[in-house]
Amino acid sequence: MRRASAGPGAGAPGEGGGPTAGAGPPAASGFRADAGAGASSDPGTGAAPRPGAGTRPGYGHGPGAAGGSGAPRSDAGTAPAPVPPAASVAPAAPEVPTHCPYCALQCGTRLTARDAGAGAVVRPSPDFPVNQGGLCQKGWTAPAVLTASDRLTTPLVRDAAGALVPADWDTALDLIANRLRALRDAHGPDAVGVFGGGGLTNEKAYLLGKFARVALGTSQIDYNGRFCMSSAATAGNAAFGVDRGLPFPVTDLGDADVILLAGANPADTMPPLMRHLGRAALVVVDPRRTATAERAALHLQNAPGTDLALALGLLHLAVAEGLVDTAYVAGRTAGFEAARQRAMAWWPERVERVTGVPVTALREAVTLLAGAERAYVLTGRGAEQHSKGTDTAAAFVNLALALGLPGRAGSGYGCLTGQGNGQGGREHGQKADQLPGYRMIADPAARAHVAGVWGVPADSLPGPGRGAYELLDALGTADGPKALLVFGSNPAVSAPRAGHVSERLAALDLLVVADFVPSETARMADVVLPVTQWAEEEGTMTNLEGRVLRRRRALRPPAGVRTDLEVLQGLAVRLGQPEDRFPTAPRAAFEELRRASRGGRADYAGISYERLDAGEALHWPCPDEEHPGTPRLFLDRFAHPDGRARFAAVEHRDPAENPGGRFPLYATTGRSPAHYQSGAQTRRVPELTAAAPEAYVEIHPDTARRAGLDEGATARISSARGSTLARVRLVGTLRTDTVFLPFHFPAEGRANLLTNDALDPRSGMPEFKVCAVRVEPIGTP
Amino acid sequence: MTRTLVIVGHGMIGHRVATDVLARDTAGEWRVTVLAEESRPAYNRVALSTYLGGRAAAALTLARPDFLDDPRLDLRLSTPVAAIDRDSRTVKTADGTAVPYDALVLATGSRPFVPPVPGHDLPGCFVYRTLDDLDAIRAAAEGSEGRPGVVIGGGLLGLEAAGALRKLGMKAHVVEMAPRLMAVQLDQGGGDILARMIRELGVEVHCSAVTEAVEAGPDGSVSGVRLADGTLLETDLVVFSAGIRPRDDLAEQAGLRRAERGGFLVDNRLRTEDDRVWAVGECAAVEGRCYGLATPGYQMAKVVVEQLLDGDDAAGSVFDGADMSTKLKLLGVDVASIGDAHATTPGAIEYVQADPAAGTYAKLVLAEDGRTLLGGVLAGDAKPYPLLRSLLNRELPAPVDQMLAWKP
Amino acid sequence: MRDGMRDTTRPTDSGEAGAAVGTTGPGGARETAATTGPGGARDAPGTTGPESPGQAADAPGPSGSRATAESAGPEGPRRDPTPPVPGGARTAVEATCPGSHAATPVTGRARVQQAEAAGPVGTGEAAGRAGVPAAARAPGPGALRDAGAVTGPRNGPRAAGPTGPGTARNPAATATTPAREHPGAPGPRARHGTCPGARTGILVIGGGTAAHRLVQRLHELGHPGPVTLLGAEPGPAYHRPLLTSVLGGGLCPADLVLPPLPEGTVVRTGTTAVAVDRWRRVVRTDDGGEYAYATLVLATGARPREPLEGAGVLRTLDDCARLGPGHVTVVGGGVLGVETAAALRRAGRRVTLAHPGPYPMADRLPAAAGRLLAARLARLGVEAEPDAEITGREHGKLRLRDGRLLDADTVLQCAGVTPDTALARAAGLTVRTGVVVDDALRTSDPYVRALGDCAEHPGAAPGTHANAWDQAEALAGLLATGRGRYRGTRYVVRPRVPGLDLVTMGRAHEDDQRVAFSDPARGRFAELSLRNGMLTSATLVGLPRAIAAVTQLHDHGLPVPADRLALLLGTAPAEAGPVELPDEAVVCRCNNVTKAALTAAIRAGARDLPALATATRATTGCGSCTPTVRALCTEVRTP
């Protein structure tokens, strides 16, 4: 079965012309909140109580402050009766406490189901500390997707004529299983790839990893979080020995004096997080004067791709002004000397020339940070989505360490996870090199432990596979996978160099997509499997604080729709796996996850549905049932064997692609307030498409005038890899050499038709934030 | 019973007082007697240089037939005034006649200042104020075809005079003591552009040049102008237009106080210490300060007329000091000076955009906030003048480049 | 032959004086300043040397070259015979250091050991990659550049590395095999070190920023090597621009040391190249060693001009350590002079700055900017001696041409530098002011390249740190991948004086458009010159945000934004929109007629100028408002 090749810009069949097909139901959408390219959402941080006085037991040792005044309260208040299994429930009328389907803040919400088939009503949970009764426009309108007109309610199989036609589950699953077995027999297990997402619950992510390694036996699995958190994760692991986005509850930020935000725009992407940033003086590093920069005490507006030089410059000033916390550096870190040496080459005047940030602003930033009693350094996608993203995140970690922030009560370093389960999703095995509990698949002890839990021989587990982009790039090639199973992701829109990725997807022998709306990727699939949405399923998510939360069912899914776990079990059984190895009950899957993660860096062993439903706030690690969880890490030691944090000797370098010649301008991509990731969900919400109906490009009035463009004109933006169409928005605060495009829009509106797929050698992160483009009126040949 | 208003001087401002009173005095309260020194009724002095360009004197006249024929008007030309007797409220003219007044407005204007350099009164030296002066210059310049003519003074009048000499076919030289032309209105940048444009018209410009003496030839008339640095400008025609002095010679005799630097001292309602005697125009020193332009003169006339007609309920009408903004065309070059052109306001910021090749210069004077307009200078292109003038002491509503590209 | 850094004869950007380099003197203690090279006195003392670029070289530099070049006259004083003692703190300055780390004396030996141990520890959980320490692997394919990472007709070399999909991993990322010779160990005096890779090797002469950066980038771009570096100084290379920070007390000497060179680099410190045999492609060193090369790179830097007898210079860490006590008179109004005076004041020293011209940097700054600079230095407590032309010294005092006598316990001369071209000249390469090179940084010999302060290229900005980095970037790209060009570096002079925001760049032309800004009350000044919308030169004082923005425009050849006032004030540009006369605007001043009155009259039937004149008197005064009134007429008439 051939599917129409979605050549560059061609978009999936049936795509409307113009930047997006505005009229009628959104032309294409994938429900899954796929991390997608440039998922520059800055995950909010949950609210937690004031930092307790005195030192707290640190990482992995001793009980956290469960009982103390500072114990973060659960969101449930009074724990509800567990909801009976889906099939037999009478129309649910009670209000169910759950969490928003979108970003990593995982705002607490209360859902009340309407009568059959009419979706649900949402209101913010009044007492969940992360959003404190707040919600953004996406949270308030999330139920609209439950009743989207083009909701998938039956499996679709591509017929001989190439059209996707309804089919029953058995036909669809049999077809997939047979094709997978045939491909595996012909080309070996690595002929089948699996592509997960940061929106999947912990249970789904865990079982997806297990399905790939056990049922398929393939190493070729990764997920769209590679485009979101991989640089921050790599830098975090290297520096602290563990990667937990915020090593402290988000409420701690409420008492901060100074917070440096590098490449993060929570005012747009995680509005409720701003409730915790009211007191602190914000220092924002961003090439754009974002809504967050508007509220900042100091905005460092640097040229795109120069965040690393800026971080090196701030460390230089800390050394030159004698502001380094020498006792902390000597006592709790290693490797300062090599990092300091690299920073010495970056005196302020030189940083000013490279970044465009005035010397006075650099000095003020360091003085503010060093002078604060409680200070934080936080990074977001803006600093991380580069071909040097890991080194850039590491440079900001260096600055935080030099000022003695990580692990000091009331201070710290953190990165703002983007997707709903961006944190949990990168811990339990859906990454190419990873096993549950944040274990490395190449580590014999890890393989032995997990194989034991899974009841399979350790050597039957495959080794590490390709990272997300390399996996997509290899699809349908000689030594690349011939089939791909996609869960909770929309790579046709969210991957860099989307035109090329669409070609690779089209070159597959078999593409299977599990989603609940016909996303751009689903419309290219050979088999589409309809799965449940967040309000229709049980499970757990881990928010940006590393706090495990319960997702609860409020209403029954439409007939014909199954949960992801049911799909995995269906396929696994057909591939010869025993049924109980792939449970469909989320609770059972979580119990297995607990055992698999026991002893790993992300230890969930002590976390259970019962404790969560009883209202306990549990941040991992939580090694046993009596352990209160660990809201704050690193208070007395870091996770490396010697307990010390590591500096990294990093050096600035140019973006992989510099503007010049035919492509004289920088293009940077990111999110708009109204939409989330590929837009597959939010483009199906009338209120949100009204707020941001179509692809747009922000451009400086001078640059627009020179290009012959006015406000509202349609512009063609081209890079060496493709071109996209977008509505012009004049923004006077932009740099004259930079344009900005949100990446939420499909077809010719895909910003990722432009982006550069140059990867960070340490994390595999593509360079979403910088590429060279040309802007011209539409119709120019 | 009608009262008599006597106006001494029929210049532009004296004329404005007369016309306004006659036009608004519907109740017929006043008879107006105008005592004019010159033989001609009031004419437009601002457009004087067009006279040499062939425009007939009549075209310059401000006194229209309906004014001249007004029965309430008693216009006496060639009637200079000799004295004022404030006790008997009568004015004595040169020929001895006494003219009683119920209200007296002095509008005697000003006289050109002639620096007392040796030879300043030699034949061949002229001033540039009245039509007669221009007639005399035209006569002297007869058949001059390319002969040099020297104007002392690089201000507004000096450049007008230089323009006139040029029209008469002479090679005009302008000698200015200050480092730049139009030193009062323009700053150095504006002056430089103006000088550059004028030189391109063939006028020789000598700035920072002090006139030491006017030299006499064998026949005792002018043969050249000697500058302090020793250079000699050979010429037989010199025009002094180095500023003006208010004509307040009647003050002493009439017992009226004079301002320190000359001019009838009047308050902001243009009244001398005698509540029946006012002074307007260039001869008036409003709270000690004289105004050499027509616009402030007209505003003074308005204040006096309101007092004459509305009596006490014109109490609110005062002359609050004219804003000195002005837009001029000098030898075809547009220049303009707006508000605090020299950034004298404490803390003022100056922003300049100049294009030497295109011959344009624009300066904005801004308050400390960098947004409120305090003044400006334009040279070469003065089209944005009305907009900038109207925005004085207000925030700039649009980016500077748009403001300076504005056209009416 | 001594490789030193250029000083301020040529404008340096951000005040640094070109390449960082090891300490002075071929292997020995600094030569006493008084000895004149063989063959004549140095240029007449007292000429403090014009600051403008290139001129320094025309002045009669010291005729005898201090380098004991093969064919030159009798050698200068014999080098200190004792070999550099491994671990001996030859260069470290024991100044107590407020810095945050132990001031371990760093010597050549220790530095090399660092090279081995230095790889950062991060295991880098990169997917699909064994945990190869990041430093040993080449960073992303993007070429390392510092100056001006942004757009426009690039003034620096294009990213030389191959770009495109999936080329994250660097093909030749394997660590180069360590040379037989233990890298960096200063061998016993007599043994002749031979260059290990005879025909493929790159031999770099010079230990400064340019040399150091070149070697670093060659490794990162995957050049197989071997790479050998001969540095005349015994100690490790360091950041020369930061010398004034040591003087000012902010940093200590150990802070300035450059990071270790990549593993496998053969480093010979304290070794001076004395001759180049271009036919056998061999370089001979002062210790009798011979080094063959496939490619020779000259990075010999420049030497300070010393017109004043017995006055110190600020060139090396030793110079910092050796600075005399008491009242210091700094001679020379260039960037280094300004920075040095300010730094000494920060360190609490009494300082006089004597310079030609009415204010420092007089050759580069318009008067208003110069006055602001002078005022800033005065506020710092620097005592100024403007218009000072020093004719000589008399019992400890400085004699000025106009007769003034300046007392000075210590005199520091900052009189610019001249490129160190002795070796190139002796080898018969084309030399003018510096060693002449083309866009491939090739000298007149295809196997010999030159870069940094000793090189001369029409588009270069010698004496600036950016110049050294740009050229090293370009040459590394050319030698490692065969691609790339050196496209020149733009001059940006940004003195490093905390609290002083001043920059000057480019060269104005007679008929350029000019934008000027002056705010004396707050010590702010700017002057830009433009040609069809692009910057040709700029000088800014006291406007930190504008300085950063304008420098980027200049560096990347970006058109200047339309709202120049907003650019200079550092504010967001005002909302552009149609601009109209407000209703209450007075259109005819002579008769005080407002736009509202005119509009009303037009609507009441006064359709043309004469009618309007009668109705409102407008245009009857001086007449200059006529065009506005006419325009209003047409505008209002058409509803």
PDB file of C-alpha atoms in Angstrom, chain B residues 92-179:
ATOM      1  CA  LYS B  92       3.818 117.508  18.267  1.00  0.00           C
ATOM      2  CA  THR B  93       4.799 116.652  14.657  1.00  0.00           C
ATOM      3  CA  ALA B  94       8.020 117.881  12.994  1.00  0.00           C
ATOM      4  CA  ASP B  95       6.112 120.708  11.289  1.00  0.00           C
ATOM      5  CA  GLY B  96       4.822 121.860  14.682  1.00  0.00           C
ATOM      6  CA  THR B  97       1.200 120.796  14.524  1.00  0.00           C
ATOM      7  CA  ALA B  98      -0.252 119.336  17.749  1.00  0.00           C
ATOM      8  CA  VAL B  99      -2.348 116.230  17.557  1.00  0.00           C
ATOM      9  CA  PRO B 100      -4.417 115.446  20.634  1.00  0.00           C
ATOM     10  CA  TYR B 101      -4.920 111.800  21.620  1.00  0.00           C
ATOM     11  CA  ASP B 102      -7.085 109.847  23.974  1.00  0.00           C
ATOM     12  CA  ALA B 103      -4.880 106.812  23.355  1.00  0.00           C
ATOM     13  CA  LEU B 104      -1.365 106.783  21.883  1.00  0.00           C
ATOM     14  CA  VAL B 105       0.337 103.744  20.281  1.00  0.00           C
ATOM     15  CA  LEU B 106       4.030 104.058  19.482  1.00  0.00           C
ATOM     16  CA  ALA B 107       4.984 101.858  16.467  1.00  0.00           C
ATOM     17  CA  THR B 108       8.216 103.523  15.422  1.00  0.00           C
ATOM     18  CA  GLY B 109       9.953 100.207  14.513  1.00  0.00           C
ATOM     19  CA  SER B 110      13.748  99.981  14.466  1.00  0.00           C
ATOM     20  CA  ARG B 111      16.699 101.357  12.513  1.00  0.00           C
ATOM     21  CA  PRO B 112      19.523  99.332  10.979  1.00  0.00           C
ATOM     22  CA  PHE B 113      22.590  99.164  13.223  1.00  0.00           C
ATOM     23  CA  VAL B 114      25.653 100.501  11.473  1.00  0.00           C
ATOM     24  CA  PRO B 115      28.838  99.460  13.284  1.00  0.00           C
ATOM     25  CA  PRO B 116      30.877 102.658  13.942  1.00  0.00           C
ATOM     26  CA  VAL B 117      33.825 101.509  11.827  1.00  0.00           C
ATOM     27  CA  PRO B 118      35.856 104.181  10.052  1.00  0.00           C
ATOM     28  CA  GLY B 119      34.250 105.040   6.673  1.00  0.00           C
ATOM     29  CA  HIS B 120      30.865 103.667   7.627  1.00  0.00           C
ATOM     30  CA  ASP B 121      29.234 106.791   6.334  1.00  0.00           C
ATOM     31  CA  LEU B 122      31.158 107.169   3.092  1.00  0.00           C
ATOM     32  CA  PRO B 123      29.182 107.523  -0.130  1.00  0.00           C
ATOM     33  CA  GLY B 124      28.502 104.029  -1.398  1.00  0.00           C
ATOM     34  CA  CYS B 125      27.466 102.783   2.018  1.00  0.00           C
ATOM     35  CA  PHE B 126      23.815 101.867   2.364  1.00  0.00           C
ATOM     36  CA  VAL B 127      21.430 100.222   4.799  1.00  0.00           C
ATOM     37  CA  TYR B 128      18.698  97.721   3.879  1.00  0.00           C
ATOM     38  CA  ARG B 129      15.421  98.648   5.574  1.00  0.00           C
ATOM     39  CA  THR B 130      13.074 100.726   3.477  1.00  0.00           C
ATOM     40  CA  LEU B 131      12.002 100.878  -0.146  1.00  0.00           C
ATOM     41  CA  ASP B 132      13.980 104.120  -0.431  1.00  0.00           C
ATOM     42  CA  ASP B 133      17.061 102.279   0.727  1.00  0.00           C
ATOM     43  CA  LEU B 134      16.477  99.750  -2.048  1.00  0.00           C
ATOM     44  CA  ASP B 135      15.995 102.435  -4.624  1.00  0.00           C
ATOM     45  CA  ALA B 136      19.310 103.955  -3.580  1.00  0.00           C
ATOM     46  CA  ILE B 137      21.091 100.612  -3.764  1.00  0.00           C
ATOM     47  CA  ARG B 138      19.576  99.843  -7.161  1.00  0.00           C
ATOM     48  CA  ALA B 139      20.794 103.188  -8.449  1.00  0.00           C
ATOM     49  CA  ALA B 140      24.311 102.603  -7.109  1.00  0.00           C
ATOM     50  CA  ALA B 141      24.408  99.143  -8.597  1.00  0.00           C
ATOM     51  CA  GLU B 142      23.469 100.389 -12.071  1.00  0.00           C
ATOM     52  CA  GLY B 143      25.571  98.735 -14.793  1.00  0.00           C
ATOM     53  CA  SER B 144      27.491  96.818 -12.143  1.00  0.00           C
ATOM     54  CA  GLU B 145      27.569  93.512 -14.137  1.00  0.00           C
ATOM     55  CA  GLY B 146      29.639  91.224 -11.914  1.00  0.00           C
ATOM     56  CA  ARG B 147      31.268  94.003  -9.814  1.00  0.00           C
ATOM     57  CA  PRO B 148      31.665  92.926  -6.166  1.00  0.00           C
ATOM     58  CA  GLY B 149      29.191  94.229  -3.600  1.00  0.00           C
ATOM     59  CA  VAL B 150      29.830  93.659   0.128  1.00  0.00           C
ATOM     60  CA  VAL B 151      27.126  93.064   2.714  1.00  0.00           C
ATOM     61  CA  ILE B 152      28.165  93.488   6.352  1.00  0.00           C
ATOM     62  CA  GLY B 153      26.105  91.060   8.418  1.00  0.00           C
ATOM     63  CA  GLY B 154      25.277  87.375   7.818  1.00  0.00           C
ATOM     64  CA  GLY B 155      21.906  87.377   9.539  1.00  0.00           C
ATOM     65  CA  LEU B 156      18.423  87.385   8.063  1.00  0.00           C
ATOM     66  CA  LEU B 157      18.690  90.931   6.652  1.00  0.00           C
ATOM     67  CA  GLY B 158      22.265  90.419   5.487  1.00  0.00           C
ATOM     68  CA  LEU B 159      21.340  87.431   3.377  1.00  0.00           C
ATOM     69  CA  GLU B 160      18.271  89.253   2.049  1.00  0.00           C
ATOM     70  CA  ALA B 161      20.576  92.112   1.017  1.00  0.00           C
ATOM     71  CA  ALA B 162      23.071  89.716  -0.558  1.00  0.00           C
ATOM     72  CA  GLY B 163      20.216  88.184  -2.513  1.00  0.00           C
ATOM     73  CA  ALA B 164      19.238  91.619  -3.652  1.00  0.00           C
ATOM     74  CA  LEU B 165      22.769  92.494  -4.820  1.00  0.00           C
ATOM     75  CA  ARG B 166      22.897  89.203  -6.691  1.00  0.00           C
ATOM     76  CA  LYS B 167      19.617  90.037  -8.406  1.00  0.00           C
ATOM     77  CA  LEU B 168      21.181  93.345  -9.409  1.00  0.00           C
ATOM     78  CA  GLY B 169      23.931  91.362 -11.165  1.00  0.00           C
ATOM     79  CA  MET B 170      26.641  92.033  -8.578  1.00  0.00           C
ATOM     80  CA  LYS B 171      29.140  89.484  -7.131  1.00  0.00           C
ATOM     81  CA  ALA B 172      27.862  89.483  -3.546  1.00  0.00           C
ATOM     82  CA  HIS B 173      30.129  89.047  -0.503  1.00  0.00           C
ATOM     83  CA  VAL B 174      28.727  88.446   2.972  1.00  0.00           C
ATOM     84  CA  VAL B 175      30.875  89.373   5.956  1.00  0.00           C
ATOM     85  CA  GLU B 176      29.737  87.845   9.267  1.00  0.00           C
ATOM     86  CA  MET B 177      31.472  88.254  12.622  1.00  0.00           C
ATOM     87  CA  ALA B 178      30.050  85.027  14.109  1.00  0.00           C
ATOM     88  CA  PRO B 179      31.505  81.624  13.086  1.00  0.00           C
TER      89      PRO B 179
END
